[in-house]
mmCIF file with all atom_site columns, C-alpha atoms in Angstrom:
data_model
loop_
_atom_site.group_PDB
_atom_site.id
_atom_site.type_symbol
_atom_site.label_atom_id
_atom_site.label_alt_id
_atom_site.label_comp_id
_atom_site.label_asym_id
_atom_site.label_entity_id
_atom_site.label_seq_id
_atom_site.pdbx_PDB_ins_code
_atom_site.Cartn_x
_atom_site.Cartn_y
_atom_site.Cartn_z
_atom_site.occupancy
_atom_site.B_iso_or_equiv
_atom_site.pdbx_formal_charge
_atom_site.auth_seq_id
_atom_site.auth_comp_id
_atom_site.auth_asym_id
_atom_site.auth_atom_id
_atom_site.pdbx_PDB_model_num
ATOM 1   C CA . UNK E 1 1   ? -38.036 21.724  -10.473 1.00 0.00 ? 1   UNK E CA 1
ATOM 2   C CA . UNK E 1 2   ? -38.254 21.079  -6.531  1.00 0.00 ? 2   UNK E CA 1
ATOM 3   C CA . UNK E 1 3   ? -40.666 18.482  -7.004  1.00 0.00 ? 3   UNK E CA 1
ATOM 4   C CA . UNK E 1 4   ? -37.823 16.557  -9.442  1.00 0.00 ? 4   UNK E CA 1
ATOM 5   C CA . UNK E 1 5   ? -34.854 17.374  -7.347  1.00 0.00 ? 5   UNK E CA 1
ATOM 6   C CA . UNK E 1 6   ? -36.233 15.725  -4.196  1.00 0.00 ? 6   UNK E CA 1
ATOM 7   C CA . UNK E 1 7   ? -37.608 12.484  -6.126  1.00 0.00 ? 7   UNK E CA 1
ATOM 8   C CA . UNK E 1 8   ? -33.949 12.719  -7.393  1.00 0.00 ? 8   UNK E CA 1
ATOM 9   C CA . UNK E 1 9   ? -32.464 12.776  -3.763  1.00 0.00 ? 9   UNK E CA 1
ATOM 10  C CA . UNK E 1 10  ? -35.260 9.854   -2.415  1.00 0.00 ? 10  UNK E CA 1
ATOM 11  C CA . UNK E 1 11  ? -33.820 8.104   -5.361  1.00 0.00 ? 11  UNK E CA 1
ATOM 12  C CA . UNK E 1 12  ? -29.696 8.146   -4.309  1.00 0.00 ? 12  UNK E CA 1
ATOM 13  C CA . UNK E 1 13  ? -30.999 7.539   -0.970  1.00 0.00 ? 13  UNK E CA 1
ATOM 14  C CA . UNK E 1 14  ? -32.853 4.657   -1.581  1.00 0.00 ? 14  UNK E CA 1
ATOM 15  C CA . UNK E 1 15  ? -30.286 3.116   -4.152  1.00 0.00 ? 15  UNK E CA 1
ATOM 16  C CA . UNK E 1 16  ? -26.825 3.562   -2.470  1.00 0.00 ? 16  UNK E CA 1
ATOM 17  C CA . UNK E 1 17  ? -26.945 1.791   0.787   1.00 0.00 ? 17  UNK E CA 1
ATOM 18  C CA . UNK E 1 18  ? -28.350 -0.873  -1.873  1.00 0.00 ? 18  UNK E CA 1
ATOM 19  C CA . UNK E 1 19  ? -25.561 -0.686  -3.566  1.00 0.00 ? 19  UNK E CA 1
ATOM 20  C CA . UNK E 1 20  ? -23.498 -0.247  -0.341  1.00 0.00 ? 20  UNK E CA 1
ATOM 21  C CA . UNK E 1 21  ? -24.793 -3.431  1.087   1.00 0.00 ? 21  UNK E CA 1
ATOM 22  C CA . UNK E 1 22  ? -23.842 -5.175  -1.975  1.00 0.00 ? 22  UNK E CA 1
ATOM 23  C CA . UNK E 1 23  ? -19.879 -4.399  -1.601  1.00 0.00 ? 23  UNK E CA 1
ATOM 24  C CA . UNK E 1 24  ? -19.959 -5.106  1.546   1.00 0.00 ? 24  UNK E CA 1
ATOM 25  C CA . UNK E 1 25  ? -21.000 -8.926  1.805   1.00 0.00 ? 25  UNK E CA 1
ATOM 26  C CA . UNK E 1 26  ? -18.300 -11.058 2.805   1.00 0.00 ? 26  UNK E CA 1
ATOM 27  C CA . UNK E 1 27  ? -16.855 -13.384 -0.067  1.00 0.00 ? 27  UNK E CA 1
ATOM 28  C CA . UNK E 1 28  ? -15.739 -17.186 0.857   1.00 0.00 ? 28  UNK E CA 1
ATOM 29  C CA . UNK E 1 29  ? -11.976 -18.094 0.112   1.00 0.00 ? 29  UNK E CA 1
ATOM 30  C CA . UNK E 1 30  ? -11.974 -20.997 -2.580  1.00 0.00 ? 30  UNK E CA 1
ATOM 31  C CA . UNK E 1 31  ? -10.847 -24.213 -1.094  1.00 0.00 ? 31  UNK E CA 1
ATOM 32  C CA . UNK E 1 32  ? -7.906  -25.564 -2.125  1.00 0.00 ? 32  UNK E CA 1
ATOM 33  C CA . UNK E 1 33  ? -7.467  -28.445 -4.284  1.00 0.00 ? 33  UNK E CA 1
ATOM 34  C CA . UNK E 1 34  ? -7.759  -31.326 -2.364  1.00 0.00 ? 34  UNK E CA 1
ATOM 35  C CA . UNK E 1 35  ? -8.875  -30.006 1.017   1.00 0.00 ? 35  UNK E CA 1
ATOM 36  C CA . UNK E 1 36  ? -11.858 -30.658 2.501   1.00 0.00 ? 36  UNK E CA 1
ATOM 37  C CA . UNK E 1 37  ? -12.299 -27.081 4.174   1.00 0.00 ? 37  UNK E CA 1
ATOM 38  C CA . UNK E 1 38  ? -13.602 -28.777 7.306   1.00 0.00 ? 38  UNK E CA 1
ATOM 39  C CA . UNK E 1 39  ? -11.930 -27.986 10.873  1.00 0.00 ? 39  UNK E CA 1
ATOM 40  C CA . UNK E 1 40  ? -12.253 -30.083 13.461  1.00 0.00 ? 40  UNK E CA 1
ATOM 41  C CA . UNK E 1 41  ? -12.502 -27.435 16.679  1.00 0.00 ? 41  UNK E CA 1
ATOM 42  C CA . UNK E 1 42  ? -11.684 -28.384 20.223  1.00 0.00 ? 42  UNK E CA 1
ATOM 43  C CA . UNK E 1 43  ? -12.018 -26.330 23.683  1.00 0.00 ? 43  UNK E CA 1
ATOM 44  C CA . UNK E 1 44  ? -9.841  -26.890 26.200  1.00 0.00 ? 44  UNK E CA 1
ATOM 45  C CA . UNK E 1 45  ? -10.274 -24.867 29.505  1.00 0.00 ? 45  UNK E CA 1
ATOM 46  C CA . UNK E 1 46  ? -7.018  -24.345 31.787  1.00 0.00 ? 46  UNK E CA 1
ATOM 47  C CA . UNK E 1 47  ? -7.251  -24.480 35.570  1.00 0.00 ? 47  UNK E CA 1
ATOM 48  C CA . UNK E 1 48  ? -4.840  -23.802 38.343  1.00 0.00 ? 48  UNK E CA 1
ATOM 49  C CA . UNK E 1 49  ? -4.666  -27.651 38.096  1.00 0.00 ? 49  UNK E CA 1
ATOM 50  C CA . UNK E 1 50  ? -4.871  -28.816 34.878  1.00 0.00 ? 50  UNK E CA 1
ATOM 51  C CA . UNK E 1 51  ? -6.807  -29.092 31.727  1.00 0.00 ? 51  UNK E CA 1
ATOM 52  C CA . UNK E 1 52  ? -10.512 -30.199 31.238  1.00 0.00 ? 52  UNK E CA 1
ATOM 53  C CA . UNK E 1 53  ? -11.007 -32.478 29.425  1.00 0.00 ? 53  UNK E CA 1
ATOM 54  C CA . UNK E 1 54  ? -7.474  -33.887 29.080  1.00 0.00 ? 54  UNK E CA 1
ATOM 55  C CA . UNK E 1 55  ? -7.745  -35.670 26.370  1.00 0.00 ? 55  UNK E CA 1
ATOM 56  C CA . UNK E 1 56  ? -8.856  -35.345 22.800  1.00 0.00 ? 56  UNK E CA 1
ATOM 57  C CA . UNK E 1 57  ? -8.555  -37.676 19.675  1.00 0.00 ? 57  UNK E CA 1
ATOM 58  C CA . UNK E 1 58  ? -8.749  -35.786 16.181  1.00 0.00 ? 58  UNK E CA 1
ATOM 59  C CA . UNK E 1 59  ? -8.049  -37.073 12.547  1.00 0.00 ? 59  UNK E CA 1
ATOM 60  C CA . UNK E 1 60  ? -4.297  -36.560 11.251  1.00 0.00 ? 60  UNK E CA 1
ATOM 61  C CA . UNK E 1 61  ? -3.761  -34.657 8.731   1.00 0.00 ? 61  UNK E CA 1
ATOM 62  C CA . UNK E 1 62  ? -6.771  -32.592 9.227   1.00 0.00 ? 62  UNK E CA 1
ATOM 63  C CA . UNK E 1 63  ? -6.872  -28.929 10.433  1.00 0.00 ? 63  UNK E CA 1
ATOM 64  C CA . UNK E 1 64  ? -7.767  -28.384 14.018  1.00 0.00 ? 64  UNK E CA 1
ATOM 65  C CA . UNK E 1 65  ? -8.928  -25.093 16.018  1.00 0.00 ? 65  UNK E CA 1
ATOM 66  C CA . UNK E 1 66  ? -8.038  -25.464 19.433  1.00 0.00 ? 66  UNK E CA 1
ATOM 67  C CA . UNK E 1 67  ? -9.392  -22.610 21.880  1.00 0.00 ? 67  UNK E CA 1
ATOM 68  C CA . UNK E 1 68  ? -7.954  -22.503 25.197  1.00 0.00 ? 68  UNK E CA 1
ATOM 69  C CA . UNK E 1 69  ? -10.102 -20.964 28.065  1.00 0.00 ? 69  UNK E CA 1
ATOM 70  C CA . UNK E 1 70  ? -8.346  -19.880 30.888  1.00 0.00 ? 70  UNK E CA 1
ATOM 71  C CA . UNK E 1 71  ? -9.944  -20.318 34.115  1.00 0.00 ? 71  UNK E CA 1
ATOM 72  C CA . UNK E 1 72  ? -7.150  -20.062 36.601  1.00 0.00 ? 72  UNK E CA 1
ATOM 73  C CA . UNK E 1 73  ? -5.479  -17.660 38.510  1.00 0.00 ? 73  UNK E CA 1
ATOM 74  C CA . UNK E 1 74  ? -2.199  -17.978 36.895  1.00 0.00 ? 74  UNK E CA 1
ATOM 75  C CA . UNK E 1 75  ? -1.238  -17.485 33.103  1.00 0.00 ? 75  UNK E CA 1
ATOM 76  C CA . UNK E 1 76  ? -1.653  -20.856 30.877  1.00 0.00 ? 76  UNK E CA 1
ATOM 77  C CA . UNK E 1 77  ? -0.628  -22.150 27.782  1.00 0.00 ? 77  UNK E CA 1
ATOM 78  C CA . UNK E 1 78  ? -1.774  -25.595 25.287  1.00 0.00 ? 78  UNK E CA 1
ATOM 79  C CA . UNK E 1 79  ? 1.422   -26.763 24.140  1.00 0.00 ? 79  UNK E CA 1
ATOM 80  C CA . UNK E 1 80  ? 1.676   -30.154 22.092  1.00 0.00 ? 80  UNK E CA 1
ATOM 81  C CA . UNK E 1 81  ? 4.878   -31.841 22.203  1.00 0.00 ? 81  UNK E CA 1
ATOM 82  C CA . UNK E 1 82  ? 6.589   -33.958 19.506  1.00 0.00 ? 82  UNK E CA 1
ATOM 83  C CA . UNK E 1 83  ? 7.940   -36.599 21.922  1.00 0.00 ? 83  UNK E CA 1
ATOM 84  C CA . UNK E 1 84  ? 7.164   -37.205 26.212  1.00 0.00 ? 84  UNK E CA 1
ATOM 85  C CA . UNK E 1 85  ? 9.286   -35.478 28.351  1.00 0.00 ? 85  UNK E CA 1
ATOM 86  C CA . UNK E 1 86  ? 8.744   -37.175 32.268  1.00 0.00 ? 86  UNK E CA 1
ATOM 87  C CA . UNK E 1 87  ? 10.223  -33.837 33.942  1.00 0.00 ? 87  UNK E CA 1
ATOM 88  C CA . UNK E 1 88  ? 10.139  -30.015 34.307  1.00 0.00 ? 88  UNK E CA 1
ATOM 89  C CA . UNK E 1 89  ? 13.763  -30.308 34.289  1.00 0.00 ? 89  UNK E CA 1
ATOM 90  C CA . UNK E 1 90  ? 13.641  -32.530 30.898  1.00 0.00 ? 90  UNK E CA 1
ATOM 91  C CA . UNK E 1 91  ? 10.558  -29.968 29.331  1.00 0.00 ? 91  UNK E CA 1
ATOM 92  C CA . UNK E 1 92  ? 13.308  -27.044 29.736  1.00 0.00 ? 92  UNK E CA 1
ATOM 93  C CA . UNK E 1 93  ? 16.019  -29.071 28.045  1.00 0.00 ? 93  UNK E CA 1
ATOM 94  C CA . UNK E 1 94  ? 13.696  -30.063 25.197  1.00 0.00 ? 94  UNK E CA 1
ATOM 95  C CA . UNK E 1 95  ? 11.261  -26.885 24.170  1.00 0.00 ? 95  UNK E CA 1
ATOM 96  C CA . UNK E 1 96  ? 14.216  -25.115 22.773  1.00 0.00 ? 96  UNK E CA 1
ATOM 97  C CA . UNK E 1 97  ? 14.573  -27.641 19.973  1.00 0.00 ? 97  UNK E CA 1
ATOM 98  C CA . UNK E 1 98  ? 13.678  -27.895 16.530  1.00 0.00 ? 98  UNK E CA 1
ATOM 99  C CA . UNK E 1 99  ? 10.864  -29.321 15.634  1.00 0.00 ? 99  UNK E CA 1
ATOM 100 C CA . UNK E 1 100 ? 10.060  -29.996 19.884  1.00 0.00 ? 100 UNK E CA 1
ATOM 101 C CA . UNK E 1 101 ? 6.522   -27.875 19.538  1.00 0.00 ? 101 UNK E CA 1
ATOM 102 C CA . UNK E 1 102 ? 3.752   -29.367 16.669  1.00 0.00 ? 102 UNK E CA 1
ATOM 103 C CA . UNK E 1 103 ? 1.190   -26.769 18.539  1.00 0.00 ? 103 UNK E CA 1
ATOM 104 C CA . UNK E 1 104 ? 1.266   -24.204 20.590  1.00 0.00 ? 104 UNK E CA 1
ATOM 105 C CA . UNK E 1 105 ? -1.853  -21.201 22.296  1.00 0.00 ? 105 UNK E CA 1
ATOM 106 C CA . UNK E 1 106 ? 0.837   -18.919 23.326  1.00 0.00 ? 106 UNK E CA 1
ATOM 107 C CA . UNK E 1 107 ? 0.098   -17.692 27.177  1.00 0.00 ? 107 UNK E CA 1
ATOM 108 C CA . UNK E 1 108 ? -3.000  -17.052 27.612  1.00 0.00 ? 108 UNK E CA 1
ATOM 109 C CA . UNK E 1 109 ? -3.871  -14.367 30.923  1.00 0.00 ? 109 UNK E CA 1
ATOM 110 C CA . UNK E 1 110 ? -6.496  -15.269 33.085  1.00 0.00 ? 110 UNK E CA 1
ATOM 111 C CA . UNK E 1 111 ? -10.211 -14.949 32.172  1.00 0.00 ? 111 UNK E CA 1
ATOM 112 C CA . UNK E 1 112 ? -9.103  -14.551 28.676  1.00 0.00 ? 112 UNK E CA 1
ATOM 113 C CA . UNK E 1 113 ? -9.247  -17.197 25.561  1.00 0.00 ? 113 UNK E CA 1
ATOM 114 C CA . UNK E 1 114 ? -6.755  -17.753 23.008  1.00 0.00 ? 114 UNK E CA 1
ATOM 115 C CA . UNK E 1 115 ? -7.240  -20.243 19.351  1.00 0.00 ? 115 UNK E CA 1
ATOM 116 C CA . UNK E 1 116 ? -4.752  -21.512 17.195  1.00 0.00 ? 116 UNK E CA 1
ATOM 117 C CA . UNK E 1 117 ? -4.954  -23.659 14.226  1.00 0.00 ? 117 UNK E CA 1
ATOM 118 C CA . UNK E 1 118 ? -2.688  -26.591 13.318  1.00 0.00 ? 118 UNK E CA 1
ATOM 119 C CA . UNK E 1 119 ? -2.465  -29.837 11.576  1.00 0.00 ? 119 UNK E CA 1
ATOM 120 C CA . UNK E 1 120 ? -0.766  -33.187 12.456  1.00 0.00 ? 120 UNK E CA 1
ATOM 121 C CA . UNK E 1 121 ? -0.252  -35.807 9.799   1.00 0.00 ? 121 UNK E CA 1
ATOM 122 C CA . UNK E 1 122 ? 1.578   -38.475 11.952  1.00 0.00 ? 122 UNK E CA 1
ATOM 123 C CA . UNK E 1 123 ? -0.801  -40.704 14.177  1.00 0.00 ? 123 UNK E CA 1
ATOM 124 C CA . UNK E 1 124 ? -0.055  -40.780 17.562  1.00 0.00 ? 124 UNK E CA 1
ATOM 125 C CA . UNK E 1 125 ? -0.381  -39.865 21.111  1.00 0.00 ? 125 UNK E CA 1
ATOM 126 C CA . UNK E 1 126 ? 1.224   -36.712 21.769  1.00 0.00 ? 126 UNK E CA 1
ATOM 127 C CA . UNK E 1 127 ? 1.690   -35.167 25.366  1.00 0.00 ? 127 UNK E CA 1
ATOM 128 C CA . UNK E 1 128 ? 0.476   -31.637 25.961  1.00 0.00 ? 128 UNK E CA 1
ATOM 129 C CA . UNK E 1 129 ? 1.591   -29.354 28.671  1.00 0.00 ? 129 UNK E CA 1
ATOM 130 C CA . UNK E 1 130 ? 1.564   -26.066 29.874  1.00 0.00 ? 130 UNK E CA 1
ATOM 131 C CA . UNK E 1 131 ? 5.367   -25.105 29.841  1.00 0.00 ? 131 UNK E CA 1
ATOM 132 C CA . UNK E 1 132 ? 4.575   -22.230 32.482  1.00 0.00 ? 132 UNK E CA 1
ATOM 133 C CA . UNK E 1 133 ? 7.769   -22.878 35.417  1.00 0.00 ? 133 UNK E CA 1
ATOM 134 C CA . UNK E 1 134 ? 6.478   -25.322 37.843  1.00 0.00 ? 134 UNK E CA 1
ATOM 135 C CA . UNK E 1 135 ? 2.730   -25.973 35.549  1.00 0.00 ? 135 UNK E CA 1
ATOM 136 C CA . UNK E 1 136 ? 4.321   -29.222 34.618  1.00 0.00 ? 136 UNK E CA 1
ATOM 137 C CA . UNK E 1 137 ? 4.705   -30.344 38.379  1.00 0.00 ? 137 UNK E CA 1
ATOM 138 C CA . UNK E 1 138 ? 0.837   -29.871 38.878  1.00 0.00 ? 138 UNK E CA 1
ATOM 139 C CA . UNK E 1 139 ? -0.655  -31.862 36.350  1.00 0.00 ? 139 UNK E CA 1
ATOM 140 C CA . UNK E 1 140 ? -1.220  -29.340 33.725  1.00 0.00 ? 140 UNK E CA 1
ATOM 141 C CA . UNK E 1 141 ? -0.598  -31.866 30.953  1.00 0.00 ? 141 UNK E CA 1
ATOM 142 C CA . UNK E 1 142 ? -3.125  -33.709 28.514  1.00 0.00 ? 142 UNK E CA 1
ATOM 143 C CA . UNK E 1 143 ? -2.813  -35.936 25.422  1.00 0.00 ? 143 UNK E CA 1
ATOM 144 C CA . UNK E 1 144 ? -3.504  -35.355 22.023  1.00 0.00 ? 144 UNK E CA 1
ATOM 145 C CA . UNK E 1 145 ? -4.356  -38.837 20.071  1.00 0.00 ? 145 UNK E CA 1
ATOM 146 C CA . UNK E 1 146 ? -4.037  -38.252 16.417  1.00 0.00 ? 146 UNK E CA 1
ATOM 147 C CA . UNK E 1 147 ? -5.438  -41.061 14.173  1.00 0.00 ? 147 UNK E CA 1
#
């Protein structure tokens, strides 16, 4: 009766993290009809004075992961802006608009990364900045060309 309770016990034991391991694999999303599931992924890292590279080119209407590394001293942000602005003074006046932002990190503290995931169907060149106060006067801006 020992003898055929432990084979029993050797027997759960064996099975169950089995069975265990297969609940726990990780199941795929289905793609939707019509998309391509593909992600075009950029990294951008922000400096103290500006953005490296500073330009990028990716396919419109396409979703894009941009991850922005900050290397400065200072927080940073990617922001991608519907139309130019040629000012700090005209970036505050604009950002609070509808429709102003197509893509935006959020600050991002130094030594720390942040992603974020967005699409653009219209091709063109768009003008990203950091809309920090005063990042605008020091070259923290980029473009986006969308095509």
């Amino acid at each position: 009766m020992v003898q055929m309770r432990s084979a029993g016990l050797l027997l759960v034991f064996a099975i169950v993290p089995l069975l265990l391991a297969g609940c726990s694999r990780e199941e795929q999303a289905p793609t939707p009809k019509g998309a391509t599931g593909a992600s075009v992924e950029i990294t951008v890292t922000a400096s103290d004075t500006g953005f490296q590279p500073d330009t990028w080119t990716v396919p419109a209407g396409q979703d894009v992961k941009m991850t922005l590394k900050n290397a400065g001293s200072q927080q940073h942000n990617w922001t991608v802006l519907a139309d130019r602005v040629a000012s700090q003074d005209d970036l505050l006046r604009y950002i609070d608009q509808d429709g102003a932002v197509l893509a935006r990190t959020g600050d991002v503290a130094p030594g720390s990364s942040r992603s974020v995931t967005f699409r653009i169907d219209d091709p063109a060149s768009y003008q990203v900045v950091c809309i920090r106060p005063k990042h605008f006067a020091i070259t923290t801006e980029g473009t986006l060309v969308v095509n």
